Backbone as JSON, one array per atom type, in Angstrom:
{
  "sequence": "XXXXXXXXXXXXXXXXXXXXXXXXXXXXXXXXXXXXXXXXXXXXXXXXXXXXXXXXXXXXXXXXXXXXXXXXXXXXXXXXXXXXXXXXXXXXXXXXXXXXXXXXXXXXXXXXXXXXXXXXXXXXXXXXXXXXXXXXXXXXXXXXXXXXXXXXXXXXXXXXXXXXXXXXXXXXXXXXXXXXXXX",
  "N": [[-11.44, -2.5, 7.56], [-11.74, -5.85, 8.88], [-9.09, -7.43, 10.95], [-8.36, -11.18, 10.56], [-7.93, -13.18, 13.44], [-6.0, -15.13, 13.78], [-3.92, -16.75, 11.63], [-1.12, -17.21, 9.59], [2.04, -15.97, 8.37], [2.56, -16.04, 6.01], [0.09, -16.17, 4.76], [-1.42, -13.77, 5.9], [0.67, -11.96, 4.32], [-0.4, -12.91, 2.02], [-3.58, -12.47, 1.9], [-4.04, -10.65, 3.37], [-2.68, -8.39, 4.07], [-1.31, -5.79, 2.15], [1.4, -5.61, 0.87], [1.99, -5.37, -1.63], [1.8, -2.58, -2.32], [2.71, 1.34, -2.54], [4.3, 2.56, -0.73], [3.57, 5.27, 1.49], [4.88, 8.65, 2.84], [5.24, 8.69, 5.48], [5.21, 6.0, 6.43], [7.79, 5.75, 4.92], [9.33, 7.61, 7.38], [8.52, 6.2, 9.33], [9.48, 3.6, 9.56], [12.28, 3.83, 8.92], [13.42, 4.01, 11.87], [14.27, 1.16, 12.52], [16.52, 0.66, 10.8], [19.66, -1.0, 11.17], [22.86, -0.34, 12.89], [24.76, -0.97, 12.63], [25.27, -2.79, 10.26], [26.63, -2.31, 7.05], [25.76, -0.39, 5.66], [23.9, 0.57, 6.99], [23.23, 3.19, 8.92], [23.25, 5.27, 6.55], [20.99, 4.04, 4.92], [19.47, 4.59, 7.2], [19.53, 7.64, 6.9], [19.0, 7.97, 4.19], [16.18, 6.63, 4.27], [14.96, 8.44, 5.66], [14.78, 11.14, 4.27], [13.65, 10.8, 2.33], [11.23, 10.69, 3.28], [10.63, 13.68, 4.01], [9.23, 16.63, 3.24], [10.14, 18.92, 1.33], [12.24, 17.04, 0.06], [9.97, 16.1, -1.99], [10.28, 15.47, -4.48], [12.6, 13.44, -4.46], [11.13, 11.32, -3.06], [9.1, 10.95, -5.37], [10.76, 10.3, -7.29], [11.63, 7.89, -6.51], [9.59, 6.14, -5.5], [7.17, 6.82, -6.6], [7.88, 7.28, -9.5], [8.83, 5.01, -10.15], [7.42, 3.01, -9.44], [7.8, 1.29, -6.66], [7.19, -0.91, -4.1], [6.35, -2.15, -1.02], [7.93, -4.18, -0.39], [9.77, -3.98, -2.52], [11.03, -1.86, -1.29], [12.2, -2.91, 1.31], [13.35, -5.05, 0.2], [15.64, -3.05, -0.83], [16.59, -1.94, 0.88], [17.94, -3.13, 3.21], [19.38, -2.93, 5.39], [17.19, -2.91, 7.61], [16.1, -5.22, 7.83], [18.74, -6.33, 8.73], [20.38, -9.02, 10.88], [23.23, -9.72, 13.38], [25.44, -11.92, 13.07], [26.58, -13.62, 15.93], [27.39, -15.78, 16.7], [30.12, -17.06, 16.2], [31.76, -15.53, 17.82], [34.21, -15.01, 20.62], [33.72, -14.82, 24.76], [34.4, -12.58, 25.72], [34.7, -10.98, 23.19], [32.46, -11.1, 22.16], [30.11, -9.89, 24.47], [32.02, -6.55, 24.87], [31.01, -6.11, 21.76], [28.01, -6.01, 22.85], [28.24, -3.8, 24.43], [28.92, -1.96, 22.54], [26.79, -2.25, 20.7], [24.86, -1.83, 21.88], [24.7, 1.08, 21.57], [24.32, 2.02, 19.11], [22.42, -0.08, 18.37], [19.51, -0.77, 16.3], [15.57, -0.62, 16.8], [14.4, -3.88, 16.38], [13.03, -5.27, 13.52], [10.29, -6.64, 14.16], [7.76, -9.22, 12.4], [5.2, -8.89, 13.45], [4.96, -5.93, 14.15], [6.04, -5.07, 11.87], [3.72, -5.88, 9.91], [1.88, -4.13, 11.62], [2.63, -1.5, 10.59], [2.46, -2.04, 7.26], [-0.2, -1.43, 5.32], [-3.86, -2.5, 4.72], [-4.61, -4.68, 2.76], [-7.48, -3.79, 0.19], [-10.44, -3.76, -0.67], [-10.69, -5.06, -4.36], [-13.14, -2.86, -6.22], [-15.32, -3.75, -8.84], [-16.87, -2.17, -11.45], [-20.16, -2.7, -13.87], [-20.48, -1.49, -16.82], [-22.74, -0.24, -18.9], [-24.25, 0.04, -22.41], [-26.43, 2.56, -24.12], [-27.41, 2.29, -26.17], [-27.87, -0.53, -26.4], [-28.93, -0.86, -24.12], [-31.51, -0.2, -25.14], [-31.95, -1.35, -27.32], [-32.85, -4.4, -25.74], [-34.88, -2.93, -24.38], [-36.87, -2.8, -26.62], [-36.76, -5.23, -27.37], [-37.68, -6.76, -25.22], [-37.23, -9.11, -24.88], [-34.25, -10.75, -24.89], [-32.52, -14.03, -26.69], [-30.01, -16.02, -25.31], [-27.22, -17.64, -26.09], [-27.17, -20.45, -25.82], [-29.73, -21.07, -24.95], [-32.55, -22.46, -25.32], [-35.4, -22.19, -25.36], [-38.32, -19.43, -25.92], [-39.44, -18.53, -24.05], [-37.98, -18.19, -21.39], [-36.54, -14.59, -19.97], [-33.29, -13.45, -20.94], [-30.18, -11.85, -20.79], [-27.44, -10.64, -21.13], [-24.32, -10.29, -20.18], [-21.24, -8.68, -20.75], [-17.78, -8.68, -20.09], [-15.08, -7.2, -19.61], [-11.12, -7.8, -19.03], [-8.47, -6.96, -17.86], [-4.83, -7.69, -17.22], [-2.92, -5.97, -15.97], [0.58, -4.76, -16.38], [3.95, -3.74, -16.96], [6.45, -1.23, -17.32], [8.41, 0.42, -15.84], [9.77, 3.87, -16.51], [12.59, 4.04, -16.42], [12.78, 1.59, -16.93], [11.65, -0.83, -15.03], [10.5, -3.82, -14.11], [6.96, -3.96, -13.45], [3.69, -5.12, -11.92], [0.59, -5.56, -11.8], [-1.39, -6.02, -8.88], [-4.57, -7.08, -8.67], [-6.19, -8.05, -11.01]],
  "CA": [[-11.19, -4.34, 7.56], [-10.86, -6.67, 10.32], [-7.67, -8.76, 10.86], [-8.05, -11.92, 11.6], [-7.83, -13.33, 15.41], [-5.16, -16.59, 13.81], [-3.3, -16.54, 10.3], [-0.02, -17.89, 9.42], [2.49, -14.34, 8.37], [2.71, -16.13, 4.63], [-1.46, -15.97, 4.28], [-1.19, -12.45, 6.14], [0.71, -11.4, 3.24], [-1.5, -13.14, 0.91], [-4.56, -12.4, 1.14], [-4.61, -9.23, 4.5], [-1.55, -6.9, 4.01], [-0.98, -4.7, 0.96], [2.88, -5.62, 0.35], [2.25, -4.82, -2.5], [1.53, -1.05, -1.69], [3.31, 1.64, -2.81], [4.27, 3.19, 0.86], [3.72, 6.51, 2.01], [6.39, 9.25, 3.16], [5.16, 8.76, 6.84], [5.57, 5.12, 6.07], [9.39, 5.61, 5.26], [10.33, 7.83, 7.88], [8.16, 4.79, 10.44], [10.6, 2.74, 8.77], [13.73, 4.48, 9.01], [14.54, 3.95, 13.56], [14.27, 0.1, 12.43], [18.25, 0.09, 10.22], [20.72, -1.53, 12.09], [23.92, 1.14, 12.28], [26.0, -2.42, 12.79], [24.87, -3.08, 8.47], [27.71, -1.34, 6.67], [24.91, 1.01, 5.12], [22.77, 1.16, 8.12], [23.17, 4.72, 8.79], [22.76, 5.82, 5.01], [19.55, 3.66, 5.09], [18.25, 5.35, 8.19], [19.18, 8.88, 6.16], [17.91, 8.23, 3.3], [14.83, 7.07, 4.75], [14.01, 9.89, 5.92], [15.11, 11.93, 3.67], [12.78, 10.34, 1.79], [10.13, 11.05, 4.04], [10.7, 15.14, 4.24], [7.97, 17.23, 2.4], [11.2, 19.1, 0.81], [12.37, 16.08, -0.86], [8.6, 15.29, -2.54], [11.14, 15.16, -5.83], [12.73, 12.36, -4.44], [10.32, 10.78, -3.27], [8.9, 10.67, -6.69], [11.7, 9.46, -8.01], [12.11, 7.02, -5.63], [8.41, 4.93, -5.25], [6.17, 6.57, -7.51], [8.01, 6.41, -10.45], [9.36, 3.44, -10.41], [6.42, 1.6, -8.87], [8.4, 0.8, -5.88], [6.07, -1.8, -3.01], [6.75, -2.12, 0.33], [8.84, -5.41, -0.67], [11.15, -3.55, -2.99], [12.0, -0.67, -0.29], [12.97, -3.89, 2.37], [14.91, -5.19, -0.44], [16.35, -1.86, -1.22], [17.29, -1.39, 2.74], [18.16, -4.26, 4.13], [19.41, -2.99, 7.03], [16.1, -2.9, 8.28], [16.5, -6.71, 8.39], [19.68, -7.23, 9.31], [20.77, -9.37, 12.09], [24.76, -9.88, 13.24], [25.65, -13.84, 13.71], [27.96, -13.49, 16.93], [28.14, -16.73, 17.0], [31.25, -17.34, 16.31], [32.36, -15.14, 18.54], [34.25, -15.85, 22.08], [32.49, -13.96, 25.45], [34.5, -11.37, 25.97], [34.54, -9.94, 22.13], [30.57, -10.59, 22.73], [30.44, -8.5, 25.99], [31.94, -5.5, 23.67], [30.2, -5.93, 20.96], [27.36, -5.75, 22.73], [27.88, -2.43, 25.2], [29.08, -1.21, 21.32], [25.35, -2.13, 19.69], [23.62, -1.14, 23.07], [24.37, 2.65, 21.2], [23.87, 1.9, 18.07], [21.07, -1.0, 17.65], [17.81, -0.69, 15.94], [15.23, -2.39, 16.73], [14.21, -4.74, 15.45], [12.01, -4.77, 13.32], [9.44, -7.8, 13.65], [6.77, -9.62, 11.74], [3.89, -7.94, 14.25], [5.81, -4.38, 13.75], [5.76, -4.89, 10.1], [2.11, -5.81, 9.77], [1.32, -2.47, 11.94], [3.35, -0.75, 9.41], [1.93, -2.33, 6.31], [-1.13, -0.89, 4.83], [-4.97, -3.38, 4.36], [-5.25, -5.21, 1.29], [-8.15, -2.99, -0.28], [-10.81, -4.66, -1.5], [-11.06, -3.87, -5.48], [-14.79, -3.08, -7.04], [-15.61, -3.68, -10.48], [-18.44, -1.48, -12.75], [-20.54, -2.76, -15.31], [-20.93, -0.75, -17.7], [-24.04, -1.29, -20.06], [-24.13, 0.46, -23.58], [-27.55, 3.0, -24.08], [-28.28, 1.48, -27.49], [-27.85, -2.0, -25.96], [-30.43, -1.13, -23.19], [-33.21, 0.5, -25.88], [-32.33, -2.88, -28.04], [-33.34, -4.64, -24.75], [-36.32, -2.84, -24.19], [-37.29, -2.55, -27.54], [-37.19, -5.99, -27.76], [-38.08, -7.33, -24.34], [-36.22, -10.1, -24.4], [-32.7, -11.33, -25.78], [-31.76, -14.97, -26.27], [-28.91, -16.66, -24.77], [-26.04, -18.47, -27.43], [-27.45, -21.93, -25.5], [-31.35, -20.83, -25.2], [-34.05, -22.73, -26.32], [-37.25, -21.5, -25.45], [-38.93, -18.65, -25.88], [-39.83, -17.7, -22.23], [-37.52, -17.34, -19.94], [-35.91, -13.58, -20.46], [-32.02, -13.73, -20.73], [-29.69, -10.94, -20.5], [-25.63, -10.62, -21.74], [-22.86, -9.02, -20.05], [-19.61, -8.59, -21.23], [-16.78, -8.25, -19.06], [-13.48, -6.6, -20.05], [-10.69, -8.01, -18.18], [-7.11, -7.18, -18.1], [-4.22, -7.42, -16.23], [-1.68, -4.65, -15.54], [1.85, -5.22, -16.21], [4.25, -3.32, -17.25], [7.42, -1.09, -17.22], [8.4, 2.48, -15.61], [10.04, 5.1, -17.01], [14.1, 3.35, -16.28], [12.61, -0.33, -17.59], [11.47, -2.01, -14.06], [8.93, -4.0, -14.62], [5.83, -4.04, -12.42], [2.19, -6.07, -12.58], [-0.95, -4.76, -10.9], [-1.72, -7.04, -7.79], [-5.62, -7.76, -8.89], [-6.07, -7.39, -12.5]],
  "C": [[-10.52, -4.84, 8.54], [-9.63, -7.72, 9.98], [-8.14, -9.88, 11.55], [-7.43, -12.72, 12.92], [-6.37, -14.49, 14.52], [-5.11, -16.38, 12.17], [-1.8, -17.16, 10.13], [0.7, -16.52, 8.95], [2.55, -14.78, 6.69], [0.87, -15.9, 4.07], [-1.94, -14.37, 4.28], [-0.59, -11.51, 4.85], [0.54, -11.29, 2.18], [-2.18, -11.94, 1.37], [-5.08, -10.96, 2.64], [-3.62, -7.84, 4.34], [-1.26, -6.37, 2.89], [0.52, -4.66, 1.15], [3.14, -5.36, -0.58], [2.48, -3.43, -3.6], [2.32, -0.42, -2.31], [3.66, 2.48, -1.3], [4.26, 4.69, 0.71], [4.59, 7.53, 2.4], [6.45, 8.66, 4.51], [5.42, 7.42, 6.56], [7.51, 5.27, 5.7], [10.04, 6.04, 6.26], [9.68, 7.19, 9.29], [9.45, 3.74, 10.01], [12.05, 3.06, 9.43], [14.17, 3.84, 10.86], [15.48, 1.62, 12.89], [16.18, -0.21, 11.31], [18.88, -0.24, 11.03], [21.73, -1.16, 11.85], [24.76, -0.28, 12.07], [26.06, -2.57, 11.0], [25.93, -2.17, 8.62], [27.17, -0.51, 6.04], [23.77, 1.17, 5.96], [22.24, 2.68, 8.4], [22.66, 5.69, 7.67], [21.48, 5.51, 5.12], [19.06, 4.31, 5.59], [18.35, 6.87, 7.52], [18.7, 9.23, 5.47], [16.36, 7.95, 3.38], [14.11, 7.89, 5.36], [13.97, 11.19, 5.47], [14.19, 12.01, 2.49], [11.05, 10.58, 2.01], [9.26, 13.22, 4.26], [10.03, 15.22, 2.94], [9.16, 17.7, 1.34], [12.22, 17.99, -0.14], [10.85, 14.85, -1.5], [9.24, 15.19, -4.2], [11.53, 13.65, -6.05], [12.36, 11.18, -3.78], [9.66, 10.21, -4.13], [9.43, 9.71, -7.52], [11.79, 7.95, -7.78], [10.94, 5.66, -5.61], [7.41, 5.2, -6.78], [6.76, 6.64, -9.08], [8.04, 5.88, -11.47], [8.64, 2.71, -9.66], [7.13, 0.96, -7.81], [7.36, 0.43, -4.5], [7.36, -1.41, -2.5], [8.14, -3.56, 0.1], [9.86, -5.15, -1.59], [11.38, -2.93, -2.23], [12.31, -1.95, 0.86], [14.09, -4.84, 1.83], [16.16, -4.08, -0.57], [17.13, -1.51, -0.21], [17.17, -2.15, 3.62], [18.87, -3.89, 4.93], [18.64, -3.32, 7.52], [16.21, -4.39, 8.82], [17.61, -7.34, 8.48], [19.88, -7.15, 11.03], [22.16, -9.35, 12.15], [24.67, -11.59, 13.84], [26.87, -13.47, 14.4], [27.95, -14.47, 17.41], [29.54, -17.89, 17.54], [32.61, -16.59, 17.29], [32.94, -15.53, 20.13], [33.56, -14.71, 22.95], [32.97, -12.68, 25.48], [34.35, -10.57, 24.83], [33.12, -9.81, 22.17], [30.57, -9.66, 23.47], [30.68, -7.07, 25.09], [31.17, -5.3, 22.95], [28.77, -5.49, 21.64], [27.07, -4.5, 23.56], [27.87, -1.64, 23.79], [27.32, -0.92, 21.07], [24.85, -1.08, 20.35], [23.19, 0.92, 22.03], [24.01, 3.04, 20.23], [22.78, 1.48, 17.12], [20.22, 0.07, 17.63], [17.28, -1.31, 16.49], [14.67, -2.84, 16.05], [13.56, -5.1, 15.08], [11.13, -6.26, 12.94], [7.97, -8.18, 12.62], [5.51, -8.8, 12.46], [4.33, -6.39, 13.7], [5.84, -4.5, 12.26], [4.07, -4.9, 9.32], [1.64, -4.91, 10.37], [1.47, -1.95, 10.52], [3.02, -0.83, 7.84], [0.15, -1.95, 6.45], [-2.42, -2.33, 4.42], [-4.96, -3.47, 3.27], [-7.12, -4.92, 1.16], [-9.23, -3.75, -1.21], [-11.13, -3.9, -3.15], [-12.5, -3.64, -6.21], [-15.02, -2.61, -8.08], [-16.94, -2.73, -10.54], [-18.31, -2.48, -13.34], [-20.96, -1.94, -15.87], [-22.08, -1.4, -18.63], [-23.68, 0.23, -21.11], [-25.44, 1.56, -23.84], [-28.0, 2.24, -24.78], [-28.38, -0.46, -27.06], [-28.89, -2.1, -24.8], [-31.71, -0.6, -23.95], [-33.01, -0.42, -26.9], [-32.89, -3.66, -27.08], [-34.82, -4.52, -24.72], [-37.08, -2.68, -25.29], [-38.12, -4.32, -27.56], [-37.1, -7.19, -26.59], [-37.04, -8.21, -23.61], [-35.15, -10.71, -25.38], [-32.94, -12.41, -25.21], [-29.88, -14.51, -26.28], [-28.34, -17.16, -26.13], [-26.87, -20.32, -27.02], [-29.08, -22.12, -25.1], [-32.16, -21.22, -25.58], [-34.97, -22.97, -26.23], [-37.34, -20.15, -25.26], [-39.32, -17.88, -24.39], [-39.18, -17.38, -20.88], [-36.34, -16.17, -20.64], [-34.45, -13.8, -20.11], [-31.24, -12.46, -21.01], [-28.18, -11.4, -20.28], [-25.26, -9.36, -21.18], [-21.55, -9.3, -20.54], [-19.04, -7.63, -20.93], [-14.99, -8.14, -20.28], [-12.36, -6.33, -19.22], [-9.18, -7.48, -18.49], [-5.79, -7.07, -17.4], [-2.95, -6.22, -16.91], [-0.65, -5.31, -15.26], [2.53, -4.22, -17.49], [5.72, -2.13, -17.13], [7.78, 0.39, -17.17], [9.57, 2.96, -16.8], [11.72, 4.3, -17.29], [13.89, 2.19, -16.65], [12.04, -1.03, -16.41], [10.49, -2.15, -14.33], [8.07, -4.07, -13.45], [4.37, -4.86, -13.22], [1.44, -5.41, -11.07], [-1.19, -6.14, -9.93], [-3.63, -7.71, -7.76], [-5.92, -7.12, -10.36], [-7.54, -8.31, -13.36]]
}
């Protein structure tokens, strides 16, 4: 999928990047370094994201992502240390210098919009097919013409297509609501 050269973040997340897709294990591993260790749960978040990504923890990944249909947006909400930034405005300069030294040892790289979009998969086109009943095809062959509801003349041959469209909505095993991206 070619990415647009110019786009707003909202446009990118709406039309280009699939933030509603389920992250794969390697995606969670790639997200772990962005957990800010100065967040109260930052270290635990990094460890859990790494554990979710490991092959030996396939059941943990299955429970957290697959069964509960947790998409990228859910993961970013659950692991909020990824988006955590300290407010240092109310500290004096000496405290800031001490904190800067400490933070250099424990700080995570900032998950910028550019880095997040590099992690998100592209929004894939949804392909649909229209299936015809064999009996309907035989009817067309035998009659050679099927009149439409608002078709008064006998000259033009028309055909009718019936579409079945559904909105995908449901609840996971544990009761979390989810819905499809394109229905």
